[in-house]
C-alpha atoms as a printed R data frame, in Angstrom:
    type eleno elety resid chain resno       x       y       z
1   ATOM     1    CA   SER     A     1  12.145  -0.448  -7.240
2   ATOM     2    CA   PRO     A     2  14.259   2.101  -5.101
3   ATOM     3    CA   LEU     A     3  15.491  -0.786  -3.140
4   ATOM     4    CA   THR     A     4  17.340  -2.321  -6.276
5   ATOM     5    CA   LEU     A     5  20.016   0.516  -5.471
6   ATOM     6    CA   ILE     A     6  21.313  -1.695  -2.913
7   ATOM     7    CA   THR     A     7  22.844  -3.862  -5.531
8   ATOM     8    CA   VAL     A     8  25.374  -1.106  -5.980
9   ATOM     9    CA   LEU     A     9  26.862  -1.813  -2.521
10  ATOM    10    CA   PHE     A    10  27.976  -5.118  -3.623
11  ATOM    11    CA   PRO     A    11  30.766  -6.351  -5.702
12  ATOM    12    CA   ALA     A    12  29.574  -8.148  -9.056
13  ATOM    13    CA   ASP     A    13  30.495 -11.498  -7.673
14  ATOM    14    CA   ARG     A    14  28.149 -11.142  -4.746
15  ATOM    15    CA   ILE     A    15  24.880 -10.286  -6.541
16  ATOM    16    CA   GLN     A    16  23.088 -13.263  -4.977
17  ATOM    17    CA   GLU     A    17  23.727 -11.654  -1.400
18  ATOM    18    CA   ALA     A    18  22.645  -8.267  -2.837
19  ATOM    19    CA   ILE     A    19  19.286 -10.136  -3.995
20  ATOM    20    CA   LEU     A    20  18.883 -11.884  -0.712
21  ATOM    21    CA   THR     A    21  19.486  -8.556   1.124
22  ATOM    22    CA   ILE     A    22  16.770  -6.877  -0.926
23  ATOM    23    CA   LEU     A    23  14.381  -9.813  -0.340
24  ATOM    24    CA   LEU     A    24  14.833  -9.615   3.508
25  ATOM    25    CA   ILE     A    25  14.445  -5.772   3.556
26  ATOM    26    CA   LYS     A    26  11.197  -6.173   1.477
27  ATOM    27    CA   CYS     A    27   9.882  -8.859   3.941
28  ATOM    28    CA   ALA     A    28  10.803  -6.579   6.819
29  ATOM    29    CA   LEU     A    29   9.075  -3.655   5.306
30  ATOM    30    CA   SER     A    30   6.055  -5.775   4.647
31  ATOM    31    CA   GLY     A    31   5.865  -6.805   8.406
32  ATOM    32    CA   LEU     A    32   6.646  -3.283   9.493
33  ATOM    33    CA   THR     A    33   3.940  -1.592   7.395
34  ATOM    34    CA   PHE     A    34   1.455  -4.288   8.307
35  ATOM    35    CA   GLY     A    35   2.131  -3.810  11.992
36  ATOM    36    CA   PHE     A    36   1.780   0.010  11.399
37  ATOM    37    CA   TYR     A    37  -1.485  -0.508   9.928
38  ATOM    38    CA   LEU     A    38  -2.659  -2.713  12.707
39  ATOM    39    CA   HIS     A    39  -1.396  -0.151  15.087
40  ATOM    40    CA   LYS     A    40  -3.536   2.613  13.434
41  ATOM    41    CA   HIS     A    41  -6.685   0.786  12.440
42  ATOM    42    CA   THR     A    42  -7.304  -1.324  15.630
43  ATOM    43    CA   LYS     A    43  -7.835   0.011  18.976
44  ATOM    44    CA   ASP     A    44  -6.558  -1.896  22.131
45  ATOM    45    CA   LEU     A    45  -4.644  -4.459  20.177
46  ATOM    46    CA   ASN     A    46  -2.065  -6.319  22.154
47  ATOM    47    CA   LYS     A    47   1.542  -5.686  20.947
48  ATOM    48    CA   ASN     A    48   2.320  -9.474  20.781
49  ATOM    49    CA   LYS     A    49  -0.755  -9.918  18.495
50  ATOM    50    CA   VAL     A    50   0.543  -7.036  16.346
51  ATOM    51    CA   ILE     A    51   4.061  -8.768  16.066
52  ATOM    52    CA   LEU     A    52   2.483 -12.140  15.288
53  ATOM    53    CA   PHE     A    53   0.128 -10.913  12.518
54  ATOM    54    CA   ALA     A    54   2.682  -8.665  11.044
55  ATOM    55    CA   THR     A    55   5.199 -11.669  10.859
56  ATOM    56    CA   MET     A    56   2.347 -13.869   9.348
57  ATOM    57    CA   TYR     A    57   1.677 -11.181   6.719
58  ATOM    58    CA   ALA     A    58   5.256 -10.526   5.967
59  ATOM    59    CA   LEU     A    59   5.699 -14.465   5.429
60  ATOM    60    CA   SER     A    60   2.592 -15.165   3.674
61  ATOM    61    CA   ALA     A    61   2.270 -17.599   0.758
62  ATOM    62    CA   TYR     A    62   2.522 -14.686  -1.585
63  ATOM    63    CA   ALA     A    63   5.835 -13.544  -0.233
64  ATOM    64    CA   ILE     A    64   7.294 -16.980  -0.135
65  ATOM    65    CA   THR     A    65   5.938 -17.932  -3.472
66  ATOM    66    CA   TYR     A    66   7.275 -14.628  -5.229
67  ATOM    67    CA   GLN     A    67  10.750 -14.573  -3.637
68  ATOM    68    CA   ASN     A    68  12.232 -15.474  -6.897
69  ATOM    69    CA   ASN     A    69  10.406 -12.198  -8.446
70  ATOM    70    CA   ILE     A    70  11.397  -9.748  -5.850
71  ATOM    71    CA   MET     A    71  10.173  -6.818  -8.124
72  ATOM    72    CA   TRP     A    72   6.538  -7.999  -7.190
73  ATOM    73    CA   LEU     A    73   7.224  -7.806  -3.525
74  ATOM    74    CA   ASP     A    74   6.958  -3.948  -3.445
75  ATOM    75    CA   GLY     A    75   3.341  -4.135  -3.570
76  ATOM    76    CA   LEU     A    76   3.129  -6.349  -0.548
77  ATOM    77    CA   PHE     A    77   4.949  -3.904   1.659
78  ATOM    78    CA   LEU     A    78   2.942  -0.806   0.010
79  ATOM    79    CA   LEU     A    79  -0.445  -2.404   0.438
80  ATOM    80    CA   PRO     A    80  -0.943  -1.599   4.043
81  ATOM    81    CA   ILE     A    81   0.057   1.992   3.601
82  ATOM    82    CA   LEU     A    82  -2.206   2.198   0.546
83  ATOM    83    CA   THR     A    83  -5.091   0.824   2.574
84  ATOM    84    CA   TYR     A    84  -4.644   3.313   5.509
85  ATOM    85    CA   SER     A    85  -4.204   6.259   3.191
86  ATOM    86    CA   ILE     A    86  -7.733   5.209   1.507
87  ATOM    87    CA   GLU     A    87  -9.178   5.243   4.833
88  ATOM    88    CA   ARG     A    88  -7.644   8.571   5.738
89  ATOM    89    CA   LEU     A    89  -8.757  10.049   2.279
90  ATOM    90    CA   ILE     A    90 -12.251   8.887   3.034
91  ATOM    91    CA   LYS     A    91 -12.512   9.924   6.619
92  ATOM    92    CA   HIS     A    92 -10.469  12.981   6.706
93  ATOM    93    CA   GLY     A    93 -10.060  14.190   3.033
94  ATOM    94    CA   ARG     A    94  -6.295  13.974   3.151
95  ATOM    95    CA   CYS     A    95  -4.802  12.650   0.024
96  ATOM    96    CA   LYS     A    96  -1.015  13.218  -0.030
97  ATOM    97    CA   LEU     A    97   0.052   9.877   1.434
98  ATOM    98    CA   PHE     A    98  -2.448   8.124  -1.035
99  ATOM    99    CA   ILE     A    99  -0.924   9.995  -4.163
100 ATOM   100    CA   ALA     A   100   2.632   9.253  -2.960
101 ATOM   101    CA   THR     A   101   2.012   5.703  -2.187
102 ATOM   102    CA   LEU     A   102   0.050   5.043  -5.554
103 ATOM   103    CA   ALA     A   103   2.795   6.889  -7.559
104 ATOM   104    CA   LEU     A   104   5.541   4.770  -5.925
105 ATOM   105    CA   MET     A   105   3.755   1.540  -6.560
106 ATOM   106    CA   MET     A   106   3.206   2.291 -10.261
107 ATOM   107    CA   MET     A   107   6.830   3.251 -10.574
108 ATOM   108    CA   SER     A   108   8.078   0.142  -8.750
109 ATOM   109    CA   HIS     A   109   6.204  -2.229 -11.046
110 ATOM   110    CA   TYR     A   110   3.529  -1.330 -13.379
111 ATOM   111    CA   TYR     A   111   1.612  -4.773 -13.364
112 ATOM   112    CA   ILE     A   112   1.449  -4.870  -9.567
113 ATOM   113    CA   GLY     A   113   0.530  -1.091  -9.555
114 ATOM   114    CA   TYR     A   114  -2.287  -1.752 -12.056
115 ATOM   115    CA   MET     A   115  -3.652  -4.457 -10.017
116 ATOM   116    CA   LEU     A   116  -3.516  -2.411  -6.716
117 ATOM   117    CA   CYS     A   117  -5.550   0.378  -8.680
118 ATOM   118    CA   TRP     A   118  -8.087  -2.207  -9.000
119 ATOM   119    CA   TYR     A   119  -7.721  -2.904  -5.169
120 ATOM   120    CA   THR     A   120  -8.153   0.855  -4.504
121 ATOM   121    CA   LEU     A   121 -11.436   0.950  -6.151
122 ATOM   122    CA   PHE     A   122 -12.775  -2.128  -4.370
123 ATOM   123    CA   CYS     A   123 -11.296  -0.935  -1.112
124 ATOM   124    CA   PHE     A   124 -12.887   2.489  -1.406
125 ATOM   125    CA   PHE     A   125 -16.333   0.964  -1.544
126 ATOM   126    CA   PHE     A   126 -15.726  -1.495   1.054
127 ATOM   127    CA   THR     A   127 -14.294   1.046   3.493
128 ATOM   128    CA   TYR     A   128 -17.009   3.427   2.719
129 ATOM   129    CA   PHE     A   129 -19.887   1.071   3.329
130 ATOM   130    CA   LYS     A   130 -18.500  -1.143   6.082
131 ATOM   131    CA   GLU     A   131 -18.575   1.577   8.758
132 ATOM   132    CA   LYS     A   132 -21.186   3.910  10.269
133 ATOM   133    CA   LYS     A   133 -22.064   6.982   8.567
134 ATOM   134    CA   GLU     A   134 -20.656   9.199  11.411
135 ATOM   135    CA   ASP     A   135 -17.504   7.222  11.331
136 ATOM   136    CA   VAL     A   136 -16.848   7.639   7.830
137 ATOM   137    CA   ASN     A   137 -17.941  11.203   7.467
138 ATOM   138    CA   LYS     A   138 -15.850  12.867  10.202
139 ATOM   139    CA   LEU     A   139 -15.729  16.272   8.178
140 ATOM   140    CA   ALA     A   140 -19.478  16.407   8.339
141 ATOM   141    CA   GLU     A   141 -19.842  17.184   4.627
142 ATOM   142    CA   LYS     A   142 -23.074  16.953   2.584
143 ATOM   143    CA   ASN     A   143 -22.696  14.555  -0.253
144 ATOM   144    CA   HIS     A   144 -19.746  12.873   1.342
145 ATOM   145    CA   PHE     A   145 -19.776   9.944  -0.915
146 ATOM   146    CA   ILE     A   146 -19.689  11.915  -3.880
147 ATOM   147    CA   LYS     A   147 -16.959  14.153  -2.595
148 ATOM   148    CA   SER     A   148 -14.858  11.211  -1.464
149 ATOM   149    CA   PHE     A   149 -15.201   9.216  -4.740
150 ATOM   150    CA   VAL     A   150 -14.129  12.435  -6.704
151 ATOM   151    CA   ARG     A   151 -11.290  12.967  -4.215
152 ATOM   152    CA   ILE     A   152  -9.960   9.450  -4.860
153 ATOM   153    CA   GLY     A   153 -10.493   9.754  -8.455
154 ATOM   154    CA   VAL     A   154  -8.389  12.915  -8.761
155 ATOM   155    CA   SER     A   155  -5.817  11.631  -6.521
156 ATOM   156    CA   SER     A   156  -5.452   8.423  -8.435
157 ATOM   157    CA   ALA     A   157  -5.021  10.270 -11.527
158 ATOM   158    CA   LEU     A   158  -2.393  12.540 -10.023
159 ATOM   159    CA   GLY     A   159  -0.559   9.545  -8.656
160 ATOM   160    CA   ILE     A   160  -0.593   7.569 -11.937
161 ATOM   161    CA   GLY     A   161   0.298  10.732 -13.639
162 ATOM   162    CA   MET     A   162   3.375  11.352 -11.594
163 ATOM   163    CA   ALA     A   163   4.342   7.662 -12.180
164 ATOM   164    CA   ALA     A   164   3.719   7.983 -15.788
165 ATOM   165    CA   PHE     A   165   5.891  11.242 -16.090
166 ATOM   166    CA   VAL     A   166   8.798   9.475 -14.155
167 ATOM   167    CA   ILE     A   167   8.506   6.247 -16.388
168 ATOM   168    CA   ALA     A   168   8.301   8.165 -19.661
169 ATOM   169    CA   GLY     A   169  11.387  10.245 -18.489
170 ATOM   170    CA   ALA     A   170  13.289   7.011 -17.937
171 ATOM   171    CA   TYR     A   171  12.902   6.024 -21.600
């Protein structure tokens, strides 16, 4: 995780404080990204409700349970960005954010990245079929489902390939 570089800022005898700082930053990022997702996804949502739900997400049972394995918490703050980028890819055909988010997740922790690849597949189908056809196909493309499926497949391969290149270069 890129956030592990924070440990460099602390002396060796203060490693517990460094880990606590990383944990607090990851929880804060979880709330921030979920608040961003709610803000972008939901119309006319009260700001107090956004803060409430973002806090509830950041302090969910998963976050509390895995605070001893802080490497697994990267997926928690990247998941709302991934979900938003999947929606953007389907509706507008934009894939840069999706590729970058997926690559970062795979680089941060391969196992959680692998699980979020499965999430991507399920989220794609759910997102595509839950909304009205005119809301999903804002580009007014013919064969929009097939084109969106190919876009997400190619974008996933690019994101995973970027992560594999970086991971292989590290060894």
